Coordinates of C-alpha atoms in Angstrom, one line a residue:
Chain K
X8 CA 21.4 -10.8 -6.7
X9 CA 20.6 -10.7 -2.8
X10 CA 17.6 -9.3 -1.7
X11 CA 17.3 -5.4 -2.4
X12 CA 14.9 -4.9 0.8
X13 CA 18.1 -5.8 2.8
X14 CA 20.6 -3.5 0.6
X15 CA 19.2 -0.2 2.0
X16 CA 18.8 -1.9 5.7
X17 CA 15.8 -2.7 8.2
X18 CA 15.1 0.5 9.5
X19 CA 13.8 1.8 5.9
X20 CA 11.4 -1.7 5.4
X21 CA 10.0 -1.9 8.7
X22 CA 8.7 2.4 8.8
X23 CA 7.6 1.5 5.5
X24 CA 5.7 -1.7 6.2
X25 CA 4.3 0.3 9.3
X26 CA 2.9 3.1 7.2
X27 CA 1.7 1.4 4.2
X28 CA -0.8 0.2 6.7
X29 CA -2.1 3.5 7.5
X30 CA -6.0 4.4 5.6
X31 CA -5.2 5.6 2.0
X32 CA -1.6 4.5 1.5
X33 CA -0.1 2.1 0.0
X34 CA 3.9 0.5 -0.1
X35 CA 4.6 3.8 -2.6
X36 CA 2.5 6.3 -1.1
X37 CA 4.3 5.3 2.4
X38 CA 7.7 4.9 0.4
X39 CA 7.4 8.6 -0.5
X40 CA 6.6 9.8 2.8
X41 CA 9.3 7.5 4.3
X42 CA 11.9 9.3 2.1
X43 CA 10.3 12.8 2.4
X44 CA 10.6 12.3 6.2
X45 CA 14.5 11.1 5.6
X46 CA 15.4 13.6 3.9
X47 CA 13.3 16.5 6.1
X48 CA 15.0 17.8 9.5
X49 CA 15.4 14.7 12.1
X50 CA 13.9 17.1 14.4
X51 CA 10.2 16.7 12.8
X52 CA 10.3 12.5 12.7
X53 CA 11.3 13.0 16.5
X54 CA 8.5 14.9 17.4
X55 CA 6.1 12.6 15.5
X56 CA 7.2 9.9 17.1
X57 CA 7.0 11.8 20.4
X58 CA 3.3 12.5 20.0
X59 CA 2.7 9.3 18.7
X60 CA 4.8 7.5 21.6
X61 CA 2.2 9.2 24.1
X62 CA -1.0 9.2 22.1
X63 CA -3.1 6.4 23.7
X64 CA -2.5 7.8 27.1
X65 CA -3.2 11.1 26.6
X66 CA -6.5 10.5 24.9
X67 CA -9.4 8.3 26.1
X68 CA -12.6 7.8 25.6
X69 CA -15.5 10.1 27.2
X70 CA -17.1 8.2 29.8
X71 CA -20.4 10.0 29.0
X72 CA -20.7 10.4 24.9
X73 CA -17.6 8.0 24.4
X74 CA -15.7 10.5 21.6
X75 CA -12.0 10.6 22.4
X76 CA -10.7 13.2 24.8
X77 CA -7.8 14.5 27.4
X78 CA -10.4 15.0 30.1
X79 CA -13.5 12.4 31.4
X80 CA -16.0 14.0 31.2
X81 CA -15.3 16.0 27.5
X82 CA -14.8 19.3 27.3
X83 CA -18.5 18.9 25.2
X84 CA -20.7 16.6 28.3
X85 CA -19.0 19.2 30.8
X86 CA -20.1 22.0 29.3
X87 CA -23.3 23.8 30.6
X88 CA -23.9 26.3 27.7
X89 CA -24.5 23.1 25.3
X90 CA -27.9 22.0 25.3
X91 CA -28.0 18.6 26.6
X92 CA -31.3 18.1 26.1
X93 CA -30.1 17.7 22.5
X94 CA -27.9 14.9 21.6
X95 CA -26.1 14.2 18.2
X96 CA -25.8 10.3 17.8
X97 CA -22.6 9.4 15.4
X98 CA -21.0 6.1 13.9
X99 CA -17.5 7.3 15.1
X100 CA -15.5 9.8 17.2
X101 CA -14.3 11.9 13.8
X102 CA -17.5 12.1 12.8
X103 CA -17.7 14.4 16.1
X104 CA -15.3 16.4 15.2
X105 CA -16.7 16.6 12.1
X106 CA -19.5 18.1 13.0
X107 CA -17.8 20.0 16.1
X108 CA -16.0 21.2 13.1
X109 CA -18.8 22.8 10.9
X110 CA -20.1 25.0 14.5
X111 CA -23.2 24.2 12.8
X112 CA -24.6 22.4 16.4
X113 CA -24.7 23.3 20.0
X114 CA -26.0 19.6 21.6
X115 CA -24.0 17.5 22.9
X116 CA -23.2 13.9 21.4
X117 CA -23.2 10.3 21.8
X118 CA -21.1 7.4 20.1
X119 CA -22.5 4.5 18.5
X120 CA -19.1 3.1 17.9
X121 CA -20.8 1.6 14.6
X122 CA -23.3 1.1 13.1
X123 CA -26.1 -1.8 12.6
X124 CA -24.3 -4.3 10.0
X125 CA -26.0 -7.9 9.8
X126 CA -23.8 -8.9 6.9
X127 CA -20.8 -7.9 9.0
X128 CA -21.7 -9.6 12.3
X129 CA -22.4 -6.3 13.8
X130 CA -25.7 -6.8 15.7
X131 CA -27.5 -3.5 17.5
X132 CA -25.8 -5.3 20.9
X133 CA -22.3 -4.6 19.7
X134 CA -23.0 -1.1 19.6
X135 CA -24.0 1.8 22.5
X136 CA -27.4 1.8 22.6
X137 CA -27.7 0.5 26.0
X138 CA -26.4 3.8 26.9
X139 CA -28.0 6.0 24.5
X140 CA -31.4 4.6 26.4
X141 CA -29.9 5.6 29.4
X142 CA -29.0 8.8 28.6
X143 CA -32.3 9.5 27.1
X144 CA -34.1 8.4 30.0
X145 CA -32.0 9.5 32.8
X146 CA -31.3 12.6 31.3
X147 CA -34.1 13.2 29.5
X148 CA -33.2 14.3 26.3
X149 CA -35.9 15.7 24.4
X150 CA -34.2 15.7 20.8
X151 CA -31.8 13.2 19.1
X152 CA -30.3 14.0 15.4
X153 CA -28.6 10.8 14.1
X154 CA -26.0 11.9 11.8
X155 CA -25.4 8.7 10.3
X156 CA -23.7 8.4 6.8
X157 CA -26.7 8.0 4.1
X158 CA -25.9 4.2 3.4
X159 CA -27.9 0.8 3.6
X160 CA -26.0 0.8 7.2
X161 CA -26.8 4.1 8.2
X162 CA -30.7 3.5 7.3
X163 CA -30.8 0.4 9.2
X164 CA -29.5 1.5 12.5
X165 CA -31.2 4.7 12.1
X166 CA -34.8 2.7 11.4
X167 CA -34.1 0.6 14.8
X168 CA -33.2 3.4 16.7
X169 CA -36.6 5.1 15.4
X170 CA -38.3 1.9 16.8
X171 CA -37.0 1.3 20.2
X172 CA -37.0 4.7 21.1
X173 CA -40.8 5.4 20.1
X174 CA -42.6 5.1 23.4
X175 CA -40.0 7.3 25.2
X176 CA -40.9 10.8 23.5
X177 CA -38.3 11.8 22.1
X178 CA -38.1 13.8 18.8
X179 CA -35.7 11.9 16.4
X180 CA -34.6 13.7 13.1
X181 CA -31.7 12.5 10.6
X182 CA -29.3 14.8 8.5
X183 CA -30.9 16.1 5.2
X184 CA -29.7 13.6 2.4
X185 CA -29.5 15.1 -1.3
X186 CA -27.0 16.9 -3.8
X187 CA -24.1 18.1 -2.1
X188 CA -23.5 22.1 -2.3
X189 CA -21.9 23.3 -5.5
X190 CA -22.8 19.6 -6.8
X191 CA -23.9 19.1 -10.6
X192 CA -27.2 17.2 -10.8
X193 CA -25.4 15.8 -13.9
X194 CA -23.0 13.7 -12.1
X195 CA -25.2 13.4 -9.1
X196 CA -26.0 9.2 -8.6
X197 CA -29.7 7.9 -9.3
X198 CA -30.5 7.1 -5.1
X199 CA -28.6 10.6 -4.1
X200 CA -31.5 12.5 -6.8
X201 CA -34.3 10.4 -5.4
X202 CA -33.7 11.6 -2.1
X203 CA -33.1 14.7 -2.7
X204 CA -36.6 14.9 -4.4
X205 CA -38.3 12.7 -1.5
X206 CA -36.7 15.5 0.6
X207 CA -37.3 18.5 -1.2
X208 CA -37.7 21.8 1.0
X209 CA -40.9 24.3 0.3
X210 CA -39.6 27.6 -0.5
Chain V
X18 CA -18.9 28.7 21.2
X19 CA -15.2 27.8 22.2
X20 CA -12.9 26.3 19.9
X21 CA -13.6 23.4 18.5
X22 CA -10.1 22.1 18.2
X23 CA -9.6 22.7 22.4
X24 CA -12.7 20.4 22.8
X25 CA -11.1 17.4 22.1
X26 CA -7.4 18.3 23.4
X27 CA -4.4 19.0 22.1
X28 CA -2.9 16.0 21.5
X29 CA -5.3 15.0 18.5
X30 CA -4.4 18.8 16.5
X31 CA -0.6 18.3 17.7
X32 CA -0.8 15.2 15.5
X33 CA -3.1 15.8 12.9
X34 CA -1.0 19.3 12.0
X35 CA 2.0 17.3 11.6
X36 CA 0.9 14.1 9.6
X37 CA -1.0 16.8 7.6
X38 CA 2.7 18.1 6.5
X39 CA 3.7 14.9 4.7
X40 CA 3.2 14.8 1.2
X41 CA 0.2 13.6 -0.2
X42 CA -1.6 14.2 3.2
X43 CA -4.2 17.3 3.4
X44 CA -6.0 17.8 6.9
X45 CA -8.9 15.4 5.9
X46 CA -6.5 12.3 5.5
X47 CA -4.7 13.1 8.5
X48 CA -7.1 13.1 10.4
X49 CA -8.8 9.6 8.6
X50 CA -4.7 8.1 9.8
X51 CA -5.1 9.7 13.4
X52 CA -8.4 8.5 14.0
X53 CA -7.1 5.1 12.7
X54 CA -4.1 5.2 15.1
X55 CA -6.3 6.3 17.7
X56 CA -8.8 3.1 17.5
X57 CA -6.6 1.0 16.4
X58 CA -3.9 -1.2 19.2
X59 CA -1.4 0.9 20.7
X60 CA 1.4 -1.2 20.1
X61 CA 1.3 0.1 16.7
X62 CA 1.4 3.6 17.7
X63 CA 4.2 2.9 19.7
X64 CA 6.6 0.7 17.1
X65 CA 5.7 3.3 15.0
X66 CA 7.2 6.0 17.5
X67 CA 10.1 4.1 17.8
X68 CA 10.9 3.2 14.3
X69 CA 10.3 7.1 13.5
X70 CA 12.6 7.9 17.0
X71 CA 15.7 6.1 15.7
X72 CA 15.7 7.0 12.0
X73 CA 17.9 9.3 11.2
X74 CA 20.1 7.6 13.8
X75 CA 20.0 4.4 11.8
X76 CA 20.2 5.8 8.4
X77 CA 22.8 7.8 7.1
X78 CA 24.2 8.6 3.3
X79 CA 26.5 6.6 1.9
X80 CA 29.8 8.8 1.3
X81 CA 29.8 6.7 -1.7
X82 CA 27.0 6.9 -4.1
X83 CA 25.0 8.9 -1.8
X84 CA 22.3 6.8 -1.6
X85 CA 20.3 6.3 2.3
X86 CA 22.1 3.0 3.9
X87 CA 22.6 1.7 7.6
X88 CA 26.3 1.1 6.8
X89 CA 28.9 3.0 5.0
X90 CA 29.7 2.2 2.1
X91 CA 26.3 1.2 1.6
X92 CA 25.8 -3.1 0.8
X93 CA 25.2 -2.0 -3.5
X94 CA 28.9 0.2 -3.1
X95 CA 30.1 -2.6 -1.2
X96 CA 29.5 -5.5 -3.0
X97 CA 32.4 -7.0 -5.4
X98 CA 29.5 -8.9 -7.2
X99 CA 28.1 -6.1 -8.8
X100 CA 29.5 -4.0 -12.1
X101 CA 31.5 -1.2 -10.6
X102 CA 32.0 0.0 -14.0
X103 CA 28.5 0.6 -14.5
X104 CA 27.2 3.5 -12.8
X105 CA 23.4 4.5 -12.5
X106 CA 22.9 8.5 -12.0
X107 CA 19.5 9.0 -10.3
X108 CA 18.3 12.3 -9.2
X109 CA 16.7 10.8 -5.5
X110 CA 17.9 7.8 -3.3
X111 CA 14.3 6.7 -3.5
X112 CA 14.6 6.6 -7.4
X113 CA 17.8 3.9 -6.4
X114 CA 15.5 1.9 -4.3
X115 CA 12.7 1.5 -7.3
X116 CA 15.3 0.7 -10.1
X117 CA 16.8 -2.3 -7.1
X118 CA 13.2 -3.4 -6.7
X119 CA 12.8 -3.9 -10.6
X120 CA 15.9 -5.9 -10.0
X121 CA 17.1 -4.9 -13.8
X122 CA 20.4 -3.7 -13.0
X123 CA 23.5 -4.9 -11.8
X124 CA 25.9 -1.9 -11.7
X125 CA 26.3 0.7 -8.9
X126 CA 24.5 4.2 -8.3
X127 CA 25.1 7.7 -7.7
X128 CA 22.7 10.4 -6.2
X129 CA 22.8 13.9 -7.7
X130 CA 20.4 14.9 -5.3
X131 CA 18.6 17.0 -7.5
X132 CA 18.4 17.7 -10.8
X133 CA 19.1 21.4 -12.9
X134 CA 16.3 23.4 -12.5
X135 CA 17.6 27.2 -13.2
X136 CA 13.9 28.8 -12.7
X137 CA 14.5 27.3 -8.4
X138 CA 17.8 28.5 -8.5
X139 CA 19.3 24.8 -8.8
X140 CA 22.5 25.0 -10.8
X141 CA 24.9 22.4 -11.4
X142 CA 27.1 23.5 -8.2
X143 CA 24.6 22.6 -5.9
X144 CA 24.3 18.8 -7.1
X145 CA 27.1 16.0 -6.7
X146 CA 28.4 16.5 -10.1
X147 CA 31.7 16.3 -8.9
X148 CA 31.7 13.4 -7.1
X149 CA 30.5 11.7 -10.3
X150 CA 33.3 13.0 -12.4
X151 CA 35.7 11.9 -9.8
X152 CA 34.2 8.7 -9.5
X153 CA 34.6 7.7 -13.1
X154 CA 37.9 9.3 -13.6
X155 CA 39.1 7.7 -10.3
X156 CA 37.1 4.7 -10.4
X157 CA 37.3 4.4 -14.3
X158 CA 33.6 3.3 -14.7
X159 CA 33.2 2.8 -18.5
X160 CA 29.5 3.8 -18.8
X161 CA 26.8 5.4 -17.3
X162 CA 23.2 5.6 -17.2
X163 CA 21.2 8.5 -16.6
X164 CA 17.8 7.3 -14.9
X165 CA 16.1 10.8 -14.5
X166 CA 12.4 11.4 -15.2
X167 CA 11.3 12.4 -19.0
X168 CA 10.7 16.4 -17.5
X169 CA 12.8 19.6 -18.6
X170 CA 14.8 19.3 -15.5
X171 CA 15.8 15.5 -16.0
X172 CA 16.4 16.6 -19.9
X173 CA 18.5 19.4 -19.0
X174 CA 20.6 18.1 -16.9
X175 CA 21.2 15.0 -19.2
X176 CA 22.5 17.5 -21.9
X177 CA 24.5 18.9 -18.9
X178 CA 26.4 15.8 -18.0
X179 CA 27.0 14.9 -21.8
X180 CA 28.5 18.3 -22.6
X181 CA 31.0 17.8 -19.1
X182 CA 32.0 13.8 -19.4
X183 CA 32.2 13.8 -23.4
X184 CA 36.0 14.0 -23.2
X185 CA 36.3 11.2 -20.2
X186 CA 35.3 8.4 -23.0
X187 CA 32.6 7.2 -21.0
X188 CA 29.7 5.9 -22.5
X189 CA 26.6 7.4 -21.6
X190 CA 22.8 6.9 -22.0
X191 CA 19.2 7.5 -20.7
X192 CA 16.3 5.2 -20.2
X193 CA 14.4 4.9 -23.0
X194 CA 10.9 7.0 -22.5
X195 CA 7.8 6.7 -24.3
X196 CA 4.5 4.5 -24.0
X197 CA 4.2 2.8 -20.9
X198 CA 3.8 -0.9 -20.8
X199 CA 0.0 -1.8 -20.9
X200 CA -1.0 2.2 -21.9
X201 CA -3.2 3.0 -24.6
X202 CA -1.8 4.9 -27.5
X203 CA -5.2 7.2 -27.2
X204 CA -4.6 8.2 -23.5
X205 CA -0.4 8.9 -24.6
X206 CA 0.1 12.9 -24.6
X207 CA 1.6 14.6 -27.2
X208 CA 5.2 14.4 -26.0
X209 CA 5.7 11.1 -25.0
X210 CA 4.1 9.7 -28.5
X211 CA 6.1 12.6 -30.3
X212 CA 9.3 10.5 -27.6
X213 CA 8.1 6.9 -28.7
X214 CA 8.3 7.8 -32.4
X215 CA 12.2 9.1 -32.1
X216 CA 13.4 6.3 -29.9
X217 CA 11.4 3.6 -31.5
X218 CA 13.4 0.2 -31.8
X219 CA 14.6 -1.5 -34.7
X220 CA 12.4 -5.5 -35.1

């Protein structure tokens, strides 16, 4: 029998073999949006590939926090009714809009681009905290929240960031870590209940 | 505040809302792809665009079997090496491309493109049934098998089919359902033991 990849024709393999490498899908997840798309109006795979076609040049990077954005600065560093002397420090850009998201913060923000991984190769020089100095002194921010993900990672860059930035008097705080709302303590893992007891609240 | 979603431009929502309209995808994972896209090399956004730009232009169905193909007839309908009197009824072209992966049949296919599902208003006149009775009194295939999935709808129209070719002295049958290889008899529901049980083989 010949090969039944080439029965059906290129054009089927090489969109699937594109989007099996997207996060969270592999060759059947991306076979089943392949066909869904195929079988959908032509109209909606043309505007996809529309917006996709023109992605990387509509959005950059912030020259100032370094999320993505259509404008330099963002719409976040160039606006006056934030509180700049508050600065949210992320891992990544989505984690911006994460937050952005939940309208739970009024700062403005500032991208790592990673975080502290020795085990990875990923040394504090690799990430944007040159700038964040800069920004804290030239600025003169007087807060900075690290929303980091609680993980060995996100405790280690948070740790040095607590260290270098000591002498410049600046208030550093990290996001509460603990069970997550409407969580069961039942299924809740052994480090996630000890620090929610080491950061229990007084009522 | 203003809206969040404006702050980081349009381009980012245009995208996210429509990957979030692919099955499988909710808002969260389309936005873990974009972000992906988005750091990743833009080459791949772009072959991406392209693939996605020309597909329904490259892909058509084959006025054959039915089944997706970049020429018409497709290479399966074309191709003298295979058993024409064989014929594989599948409700989906991507349920043709699975069993040619498995590479366990030789014969040729034909798409219903859906299977009889009264309750969504699907009757038999709204799938290729007569296509398939013409191919097998013109064509004079000697047996078919009906690959639908073990539901009511893939049951139904199985009994459907039966009731309409049972005078064209065709042979027909269904895959075999019941425990899947490497499943545990404790994990089986009710229906596919109560399935394994009727169709079990003879040693």
């Amino acid at each position: 029998m010949s090969d039944p990849v080439r029965r059906e024709g290129g054009a089927i393999d090489r969109l699937t073999a594109l989007l099996s490498k997207l996060p969270g899908l592999g060759k059947k997840s991306a076979g089943r949006i392949l066909y869904h798309i195929l079988e959908g109006d032509p109209a909606y795979a043309k505007l996809l590939a529309v917006e996709l076609a023109r992605l990387h040049e509509a959005i950059r990077r912030c020259s100032l926090c370094g999320g993505f954005t259509e404008t330099d600065p963002c719409p976040i560093c160039a606006d006056p009714d934030r509180d700049h002397g508050l600065i949210c420090v992320v891992e990544r850009p989505q984690d911006l809009r994460i937050i952005e998201e939940s309208r739970e913060f009024n700062g403005i923000f500032h991208v790592l681009g990673g975080l502290i991984a020795p085990l990875d190769g990923i040394g504090p020089d690799k990430l944007k905290i040159g700038e964040l100095l800069n920004r804290v002194r030239r600025d003169g921010a007087r807060e900075l929240i690290l929303a980091f993900n609680p993980t060995i990672e996100g405790d280690t860059t948070a740790l040095y960031l607590q260290k270098i930035l000591k002498d410049l008097g600046v208030e550093i705080s990290r996001l509460a870590s603990g069970l997550p709302v409407g969580g069961d303590l039942e299924y809740a893992d052994k480090l996630t209940l000890s620090r929610s007891f080491r950061g229990r609240i007084k009522l």
